[in-house]
Amino acid sequence: AQTVTQSQPEMSVQEAETVTLSCTYDTSESNYYLFWYKQPPSRQMILVIRQEAYKQQNATENRFSVNFQKAAKSFSLKISDSQLGDTAMYFCALITSGTYKYIFGTGTRLKVLA
Amino acid sequence: GAVVSQHPSWVICKSGTSVKIECRSLDFQATTMFWYRQFPKQSLMLMATSNEGSKATYEQGVEKDKFLINHASLTLSTLTVTSAHPEDSSFYICSASRGQGGQGTQYFGPGTRLLVL
């Protein structure tokens, strides 16, 4: 069975600081993809970043970057220079090659403090 | 690119009526669309996977006769909640998959808030 675990239900960070959200996963597949999605109070799910398992290089999108540790099955999200607009629920998701279904974590609620 | 719309954004209906929710991929073709349900402060729960031109695949525990899904074209999928009851009140989100196989990044619609009185 495939699982995604987010062990931090809630986090807070001061504006302009850096925060790291944790995600661990489990799959027996060798080919898979990992995602971080953001869900702000509007509840619109927004893709933050995506990582292909076969790529060793960590994905980066502006202030968002991941630390992908394949052997440890860890996929953490780092947000640099946090902004008030980063306040949201963040979901980690896994999809394996050959299936279209996402496995979502339970989410981490991030609050950026002014 | 990769914009998904959903209509209506919210709906209030009386118990026993049916409600249709539309999901459209606006700037790409989506062979696969998904319907989720989300309860307050919880993660997304997959209800069904919808493939263009074929019957939807429902997750275990989801009543297919209650939640009718039609994927009529590569850009449109609809979810009809039949004979809605108060317990069907929820936030429903659709997504459309762009790409083949396991590379299919899902892009989400803005969601529909359903309240059944």
PDB file of C-alpha atoms in Angstrom:
ATOM      1  CA  ALA A   1       0.000   0.000   0.000  1.00  0.00           C
ATOM      2  CA  GLN A   2       1.114   3.512  -0.722  1.00  0.00           C
ATOM      3  CA  THR A   3       0.994   6.123   1.986  1.00  0.00           C
ATOM      4  CA  VAL A   4       1.825   9.784   2.485  1.00  0.00           C
ATOM      5  CA  THR A   5       2.407  11.151   5.970  1.00  0.00           C
ATOM      6  CA  GLN A   6       2.512  14.756   7.068  1.00  0.00           C
ATOM      7  CA  SER A   7       3.371  14.767  10.739  1.00  0.00           C
ATOM      8  CA  GLN A   8       2.955  18.498  11.375  1.00  0.00           C
ATOM      9  CA  PRO A   9      -0.741  19.432  11.588  1.00  0.00           C
ATOM     10  CA  GLU A  10       0.013  23.124  12.160  1.00  0.00           C
ATOM     11  CA  MET A  11       2.987  25.418  11.857  1.00  0.00           C
ATOM     12  CA  SER A  12       3.634  29.118  12.045  1.00  0.00           C
ATOM     13  CA  VAL A  13       6.444  31.304  10.795  1.00  0.00           C
ATOM     14  CA  GLN A  14       7.289  34.966  10.957  1.00  0.00           C
ATOM     15  CA  GLU A  15       7.058  36.950   7.772  1.00  0.00           C
ATOM     16  CA  ALA A  16      10.358  36.917   5.809  1.00  0.00           C
ATOM     17  CA  GLU A  17      11.602  33.842   7.682  1.00  0.00           C
ATOM     18  CA  THR A  18      12.121  30.346   6.292  1.00  0.00           C
ATOM     19  CA  VAL A  19       9.986  27.327   7.149  1.00  0.00           C
ATOM     20  CA  THR A  20      10.192  23.660   6.249  1.00  0.00           C
ATOM     21  CA  LEU A  21       7.185  21.368   5.960  1.00  0.00           C
ATOM     22  CA  SER A  22       7.764  17.644   6.287  1.00  0.00           C
ATOM     23  CA  CYS A  23       6.392  14.812   4.195  1.00  0.00           C
ATOM     24  CA  THR A  24       7.301  11.139   4.171  1.00  0.00           C
ATOM     25  CA  TYR A  25       5.897   8.547   1.847  1.00  0.00           C
ATOM     26  CA  ASP A  26       5.972   4.862   1.169  1.00  0.00           C
ATOM     27  CA  THR A  27       5.736   3.071  -2.148  1.00  0.00           C
ATOM     28  CA  SER A  28       7.258  -0.028  -3.668  1.00  0.00           C
ATOM     29  CA  GLU A  29       7.184   1.507  -7.131  1.00  0.00           C
ATOM     30  CA  SER A  30      10.410   2.758  -8.659  1.00  0.00           C
ATOM     31  CA  ASN A  31       8.799   5.344 -10.913  1.00  0.00           C
ATOM     32  CA  TYR A  32       6.680   7.957  -9.179  1.00  0.00           C
ATOM     33  CA  TYR A  33       6.068  11.662  -8.803  1.00  0.00           C
ATOM     34  CA  LEU A  34       5.672  13.852  -5.761  1.00  0.00           C
ATOM     35  CA  PHE A  35       3.810  17.110  -5.445  1.00  0.00           C
ATOM     36  CA  TRP A  36       3.142  19.901  -3.017  1.00  0.00           C
ATOM     37  CA  TYR A  37      -0.170  21.694  -3.312  1.00  0.00           C
ATOM     38  CA  LYS A  38      -1.288  24.792  -1.473  1.00  0.00           C
ATOM     39  CA  GLN A  39      -4.895  25.407  -0.437  1.00  0.00           C
ATOM     40  CA  PRO A  40      -5.443  28.989   0.783  1.00  0.00           C
ATOM     41  CA  PRO A  41      -8.637  30.101   2.542  1.00  0.00           C
ATOM     42  CA  SER A  42     -10.332  30.370  -0.860  1.00  0.00           C
ATOM     43  CA  ARG A  43      -9.936  26.554  -0.973  1.00  0.00           C
ATOM     44  CA  GLN A  44      -8.537  26.625  -4.517  1.00  0.00           C
ATOM     45  CA  MET A  45      -5.865  23.923  -4.780  1.00  0.00           C
ATOM     46  CA  ILE A  46      -2.724  25.376  -6.321  1.00  0.00           C
ATOM     47  CA  LEU A  47       0.261  23.370  -7.528  1.00  0.00           C
ATOM     48  CA  VAL A  48       3.378  24.579  -5.752  1.00  0.00           C
ATOM     49  CA  ILE A  49       6.058  22.202  -6.948  1.00  0.00           C
ATOM     50  CA  ARG A  50       6.530  18.795  -8.537  1.00  0.00           C
ATOM     51  CA  GLN A  51       9.396  16.294  -8.337  1.00  0.00           C
ATOM     52  CA  GLU A  52      10.077  13.289 -10.533  1.00  0.00           C
ATOM     53  CA  ALA A  53      11.560  10.419  -8.538  1.00  0.00           C
ATOM     54  CA  TYR A  54      14.137   9.621 -11.209  1.00  0.00           C
ATOM     55  CA  LYS A  55      15.625  13.092 -10.954  1.00  0.00           C
ATOM     56  CA  GLN A  56      18.253  13.530  -8.286  1.00  0.00           C
ATOM     57  CA  GLN A  57      18.161  17.300  -8.490  1.00  0.00           C
ATOM     58  CA  ASN A  58      15.756  18.931  -6.084  1.00  0.00           C
ATOM     59  CA  ALA A  59      12.951  20.907  -7.723  1.00  0.00           C
ATOM     60  CA  THR A  60      12.802  24.658  -7.163  1.00  0.00           C
ATOM     61  CA  GLU A  61      10.140  27.231  -7.944  1.00  0.00           C
ATOM     62  CA  ASN A  62      11.096  30.742  -6.892  1.00  0.00           C
ATOM     63  CA  ARG A  63      10.865  30.828  -3.074  1.00  0.00           C
ATOM     64  CA  PHE A  64       9.779  27.196  -2.881  1.00  0.00           C
ATOM     65  CA  SER A  65      12.198  24.297  -2.955  1.00  0.00           C
ATOM     66  CA  VAL A  66      12.154  20.682  -1.932  1.00  0.00           C
ATOM     67  CA  ASN A  67      14.581  18.387  -0.197  1.00  0.00           C
ATOM     68  CA  PHE A  68      13.987  15.038  -1.865  1.00  0.00           C
ATOM     69  CA  GLN A  69      15.670  12.169  -0.039  1.00  0.00           C
ATOM     70  CA  LYS A  70      14.724   9.098  -2.051  1.00  0.00           C
ATOM     71  CA  ALA A  71      16.369   6.494   0.168  1.00  0.00           C
ATOM     72  CA  ALA A  72      14.683   7.928   3.234  1.00  0.00           C
ATOM     73  CA  LYS A  73      11.406   8.459   1.323  1.00  0.00           C
ATOM     74  CA  SER A  74      11.274  12.024   2.464  1.00  0.00           C
ATOM     75  CA  PHE A  75      10.021  15.032   0.521  1.00  0.00           C
ATOM     76  CA  SER A  76      10.089  18.245   2.516  1.00  0.00           C
ATOM     77  CA  LEU A  77       9.075  21.682   1.279  1.00  0.00           C
ATOM     78  CA  LYS A  78      11.105  24.758   2.143  1.00  0.00           C
ATOM     79  CA  ILE A  79       9.521  28.181   1.856  1.00  0.00           C
ATOM     80  CA  SER A  80      12.002  31.025   1.911  1.00  0.00           C
ATOM     81  CA  ASP A  81      11.190  34.663   2.653  1.00  0.00           C
ATOM     82  CA  SER A  82       7.716  33.698   3.855  1.00  0.00           C
ATOM     83  CA  GLN A  83       4.920  36.042   2.854  1.00  0.00           C
ATOM     84  CA  LEU A  84       1.471  36.587   4.344  1.00  0.00           C
ATOM     85  CA  GLY A  85       0.001  35.125   1.171  1.00  0.00           C
ATOM     86  CA  ASP A  86       1.708  31.831   1.932  1.00  0.00           C
ATOM     87  CA  THR A  87      -0.797  31.257   4.740  1.00  0.00           C
ATOM     88  CA  ALA A  88      -2.611  28.116   3.625  1.00  0.00           C
ATOM     89  CA  MET A  89      -3.059  24.405   4.034  1.00  0.00           C
ATOM     90  CA  TYR A  90      -0.262  22.501   2.313  1.00  0.00           C
ATOM     91  CA  PHE A  91      -0.784  18.982   0.989  1.00  0.00           C
ATOM     92  CA  CYS A  92       1.879  16.545  -0.076  1.00  0.00           C
ATOM     93  CA  ALA A  93       0.811  14.060  -2.774  1.00  0.00           C
ATOM     94  CA  LEU A  94       2.232  10.968  -4.446  1.00  0.00           C
ATOM     95  CA  ILE A  95       1.365   9.414  -7.775  1.00  0.00           C
ATOM     96  CA  THR A  96       2.976   6.317  -9.229  1.00  0.00           C
ATOM     97  CA  SER A  97       3.522   5.530 -12.881  1.00  0.00           C
ATOM     98  CA  GLY A  98       0.652   3.562 -14.312  1.00  0.00           C
ATOM     99  CA  THR A  99      -1.996   5.001 -12.035  1.00  0.00           C
ATOM    100  CA  TYR A 100      -3.735   8.329 -12.199  1.00  0.00           C
ATOM    101  CA  LYS A 101      -4.717   8.514  -8.565  1.00  0.00           C
ATOM    102  CA  TYR A 102      -3.101  10.851  -6.092  1.00  0.00           C
ATOM    103  CA  ILE A 103      -2.370   9.729  -2.570  1.00  0.00           C
ATOM    104  CA  PHE A 104      -2.678  12.817  -0.380  1.00  0.00           C
ATOM    105  CA  GLY A 105      -1.260  13.492   3.037  1.00  0.00           C
ATOM    106  CA  THR A 106      -3.446  14.911   5.778  1.00  0.00           C
ATOM    107  CA  GLY A 107      -2.063  18.406   5.290  1.00  0.00           C
ATOM    108  CA  THR A 108      -0.124  20.993   7.269  1.00  0.00           C
ATOM    109  CA  ARG A 109      -1.780  24.261   8.142  1.00  0.00           C
ATOM    110  CA  LEU A 110       0.768  27.066   7.821  1.00  0.00           C
ATOM    111  CA  LYS A 111       0.213  30.503   9.245  1.00  0.00           C
ATOM    112  CA  VAL A 112       2.559  33.331   8.352  1.00  0.00           C
ATOM    113  CA  LEU A 113       2.674  35.961  11.076  1.00  0.00           C
ATOM    114  CA  ALA A 114       3.171  39.666  10.428  1.00  0.00           C
TER     115      ALA A 114
ATOM    116  CA  GLY B   1      -2.001  27.493 -18.848  1.00  0.00           C
ATOM    117  CA  ALA B   2      -3.743  24.534 -17.185  1.00  0.00           C
ATOM    118  CA  VAL B   3      -6.854  26.285 -15.966  1.00  0.00           C
ATOM    119  CA  VAL B   4      -9.815  24.322 -14.679  1.00  0.00           C
ATOM    120  CA  SER B   5     -13.174  25.936 -14.026  1.00  0.00           C
ATOM    121  CA  GLN B   6     -16.031  24.649 -11.954  1.00  0.00           C
ATOM    122  CA  HIS B   7     -19.635  25.780 -11.941  1.00  0.00           C
ATOM    123  CA  PRO B   8     -21.481  26.658  -9.832  1.00  0.00           C
ATOM    124  CA  SER B   9     -19.161  27.870  -7.089  1.00  0.00           C
ATOM    125  CA  TRP B  10     -21.871  27.382  -4.510  1.00  0.00           C
ATOM    126  CA  VAL B  11     -25.370  26.005  -4.460  1.00  0.00           C
ATOM    127  CA  ILE B  12     -28.145  25.688  -1.908  1.00  0.00           C
ATOM    128  CA  CYS B  13     -30.888  23.225  -2.617  1.00  0.00           C
ATOM    129  CA  LYS B  14     -33.792  21.506  -0.931  1.00  0.00           C
ATOM    130  CA  SER B  15     -33.575  17.919   0.211  1.00  0.00           C
ATOM    131  CA  GLY B  16     -34.647  15.524  -2.538  1.00  0.00           C
ATOM    132  CA  THR B  17     -33.587  17.637  -5.469  1.00  0.00           C
ATOM    133  CA  SER B  18     -30.710  16.925  -7.845  1.00  0.00           C
ATOM    134  CA  VAL B  19     -27.734  19.183  -8.374  1.00  0.00           C
ATOM    135  CA  LYS B  20     -25.352  19.208 -11.331  1.00  0.00           C
ATOM    136  CA  ILE B  21     -21.780  20.474 -11.068  1.00  0.00           C
ATOM    137  CA  GLU B  22     -19.702  21.134 -14.167  1.00  0.00           C
ATOM    138  CA  CYS B  23     -15.941  20.857 -14.454  1.00  0.00           C
ATOM    139  CA  ARG B  24     -14.138  22.215 -17.503  1.00  0.00           C
ATOM    140  CA  SER B  25     -10.509  22.266 -18.548  1.00  0.00           C
ATOM    141  CA  LEU B  26     -10.235  25.605 -20.332  1.00  0.00           C
ATOM    142  CA  ASP B  27      -6.907  25.457 -22.130  1.00  0.00           C
ATOM    143  CA  PHE B  28      -6.009  21.794 -22.386  1.00  0.00           C
ATOM    144  CA  GLN B  29      -7.595  18.462 -23.148  1.00  0.00           C
ATOM    145  CA  ALA B  30      -8.033  16.152 -20.211  1.00  0.00           C
ATOM    146  CA  THR B  31      -8.527  12.472 -20.860  1.00  0.00           C
ATOM    147  CA  THR B  32      -8.963  11.945 -17.152  1.00  0.00           C
ATOM    148  CA  MET B  33     -10.823  14.040 -14.621  1.00  0.00           C
ATOM    149  CA  PHE B  34     -11.324  13.422 -10.933  1.00  0.00           C
ATOM    150  CA  TRP B  35     -13.988  14.284  -8.405  1.00  0.00           C
ATOM    151  CA  TYR B  36     -13.125  14.838  -4.771  1.00  0.00           C
ATOM    152  CA  ARG B  37     -15.031  15.638  -1.661  1.00  0.00           C
ATOM    153  CA  GLN B  38     -13.500  17.618   1.157  1.00  0.00           C
ATOM    154  CA  PHE B  39     -14.826  17.941   4.688  1.00  0.00           C
ATOM    155  CA  PRO B  40     -13.789  20.913   6.822  1.00  0.00           C
ATOM    156  CA  LYS B  41     -10.150  20.848   7.860  1.00  0.00           C
ATOM    157  CA  GLN B  42      -9.581  17.498   6.181  1.00  0.00           C
ATOM    158  CA  SER B  43      -7.741  16.237   3.159  1.00  0.00           C
ATOM    159  CA  LEU B  44      -9.331  15.528  -0.187  1.00  0.00           C
ATOM    160  CA  MET B  45     -11.223  12.287  -0.546  1.00  0.00           C
ATOM    161  CA  LEU B  46     -11.307  10.848  -4.060  1.00  0.00           C
ATOM    162  CA  MET B  47     -14.827   9.933  -5.105  1.00  0.00           C
ATOM    163  CA  ALA B  48     -14.347   8.813  -8.686  1.00  0.00           C
ATOM    164  CA  THR B  49     -12.129   8.885 -11.729  1.00  0.00           C
ATOM    165  CA  SER B  50     -13.717   9.957 -14.962  1.00  0.00           C
ATOM    166  CA  ASN B  51     -12.386   9.039 -18.386  1.00  0.00           C
ATOM    167  CA  GLU B  52     -13.694  10.619 -21.565  1.00  0.00           C
ATOM    168  CA  GLY B  53     -16.124   8.374 -23.359  1.00  0.00           C
ATOM    169  CA  SER B  54     -16.261   5.659 -20.751  1.00  0.00           C
ATOM    170  CA  LYS B  55     -17.910   4.931 -17.433  1.00  0.00           C
ATOM    171  CA  ALA B  56     -16.482   6.482 -14.327  1.00  0.00           C
ATOM    172  CA  THR B  57     -14.591   4.401 -11.809  1.00  0.00           C
ATOM    173  CA  TYR B  58     -15.896   4.941  -8.298  1.00  0.00           C
ATOM    174  CA  GLU B  59     -13.961   4.569  -5.090  1.00  0.00           C
ATOM    175  CA  GLN B  60     -15.094   2.061  -2.529  1.00  0.00           C
ATOM    176  CA  GLY B  61     -18.007   3.324  -0.503  1.00  0.00           C
ATOM    177  CA  VAL B  62     -19.143   5.928  -3.028  1.00  0.00           C
ATOM    178  CA  GLU B  63     -22.668   5.320  -4.301  1.00  0.00           C
ATOM    179  CA  LYS B  64     -22.549   5.441  -8.072  1.00  0.00           C
ATOM    180  CA  ASP B  65     -26.318   5.841  -8.349  1.00  0.00           C
ATOM    181  CA  LYS B  66     -26.210   8.852  -6.098  1.00  0.00           C
ATOM    182  CA  PHE B  67     -23.191  10.569  -7.608  1.00  0.00           C
ATOM    183  CA  LEU B  68     -23.611  10.360 -11.374  1.00  0.00           C
ATOM    184  CA  ILE B  69     -20.561  11.283 -13.401  1.00  0.00           C
ATOM    185  CA  ASN B  70     -20.507  11.972 -17.112  1.00  0.00           C
ATOM    186  CA  HIS B  71     -17.342  12.781 -19.042  1.00  0.00           C
ATOM    187  CA  ALA B  72     -18.846  13.838 -22.344  1.00  0.00           C
ATOM    188  CA  SER B  73     -15.803  15.440 -23.933  1.00  0.00           C
ATOM    189  CA  LEU B  74     -12.112  15.992 -23.406  1.00  0.00           C
ATOM    190  CA  THR B  75     -12.854  19.268 -21.645  1.00  0.00           C
ATOM    191  CA  LEU B  76     -16.040  18.623 -19.689  1.00  0.00           C
ATOM    192  CA  SER B  77     -17.037  16.345 -16.840  1.00  0.00           C
ATOM    193  CA  THR B  78     -20.195  16.662 -14.768  1.00  0.00           C
ATOM    194  CA  LEU B  79     -21.131  15.412 -11.326  1.00  0.00           C
ATOM    195  CA  THR B  80     -24.817  15.104 -10.513  1.00  0.00           C
ATOM    196  CA  VAL B  81     -25.822  14.605  -6.915  1.00  0.00           C
ATOM    197  CA  THR B  82     -29.189  12.887  -7.178  1.00  0.00           C
ATOM    198  CA  SER B  83     -31.870  13.182  -4.522  1.00  0.00           C
ATOM    199  CA  ALA B  84     -29.577  15.238  -2.347  1.00  0.00           C
ATOM    200  CA  HIS B  85     -29.821  15.017   1.418  1.00  0.00           C
ATOM    201  CA  PRO B  86     -28.289  17.176   4.163  1.00  0.00           C
ATOM    202  CA  GLU B  87     -25.465  14.674   4.643  1.00  0.00           C
ATOM    203  CA  ASP B  88     -24.394  15.360   1.058  1.00  0.00           C
ATOM    204  CA  SER B  89     -23.565  18.924   2.034  1.00  0.00           C
ATOM    205  CA  SER B  90     -19.863  19.346   1.426  1.00  0.00           C
ATOM    206  CA  PHE B  91     -17.184  20.952  -0.693  1.00  0.00           C
ATOM    207  CA  TYR B  92     -16.745  19.194  -4.031  1.00  0.00           C
ATOM    208  CA  ILE B  93     -13.587  19.676  -6.079  1.00  0.00           C
ATOM    209  CA  CYS B  94     -12.776  18.470  -9.555  1.00  0.00           C
ATOM    210  CA  SER B  95      -9.394  18.130 -11.159  1.00  0.00           C
ATOM    211  CA  ALA B  96      -8.127  17.430 -14.660  1.00  0.00           C
ATOM    212  CA  SER B  97      -5.036  15.447 -15.452  1.00  0.00           C
ATOM    213  CA  ARG B  98      -2.574  16.789 -17.940  1.00  0.00           C
ATOM    214  CA  GLY B  99      -0.116  14.263 -19.289  1.00  0.00           C
ATOM    215  CA  GLN B 100       0.054  10.539 -19.744  1.00  0.00           C
ATOM    216  CA  GLY B 101       0.271   7.815 -17.162  1.00  0.00           C
ATOM    217  CA  GLY B 102       1.972   8.608 -13.931  1.00  0.00           C
ATOM    218  CA  GLN B 103       3.181  11.937 -15.229  1.00  0.00           C
ATOM    219  CA  GLY B 104      -0.306  13.350 -15.059  1.00  0.00           C
ATOM    220  CA  THR B 105      -0.165  16.465 -12.937  1.00  0.00           C
ATOM    221  CA  GLN B 106      -3.629  17.302 -11.710  1.00  0.00           C
ATOM    222  CA  TYR B 107      -4.968  20.825 -11.962  1.00  0.00           C
ATOM    223  CA  PHE B 108      -7.850  21.654  -9.710  1.00  0.00           C
ATOM    224  CA  GLY B 109     -11.026  23.617 -10.116  1.00  0.00           C
ATOM    225  CA  PRO B 110     -12.015  26.205  -7.505  1.00  0.00           C
ATOM    226  CA  GLY B 111     -14.545  23.894  -5.889  1.00  0.00           C
ATOM    227  CA  THR B 112     -18.297  23.916  -5.327  1.00  0.00           C
ATOM    228  CA  ARG B 113     -19.883  24.402  -1.943  1.00  0.00           C
ATOM    229  CA  LEU B 114     -23.100  22.416  -1.689  1.00  0.00           C
ATOM    230  CA  LEU B 115     -25.601  22.994   1.093  1.00  0.00           C
ATOM    231  CA  VAL B 116     -28.653  20.783   1.211  1.00  0.00           C
ATOM    232  CA  LEU B 117     -31.465  22.047   3.417  1.00  0.00           C
TER     233      LEU B 117
END
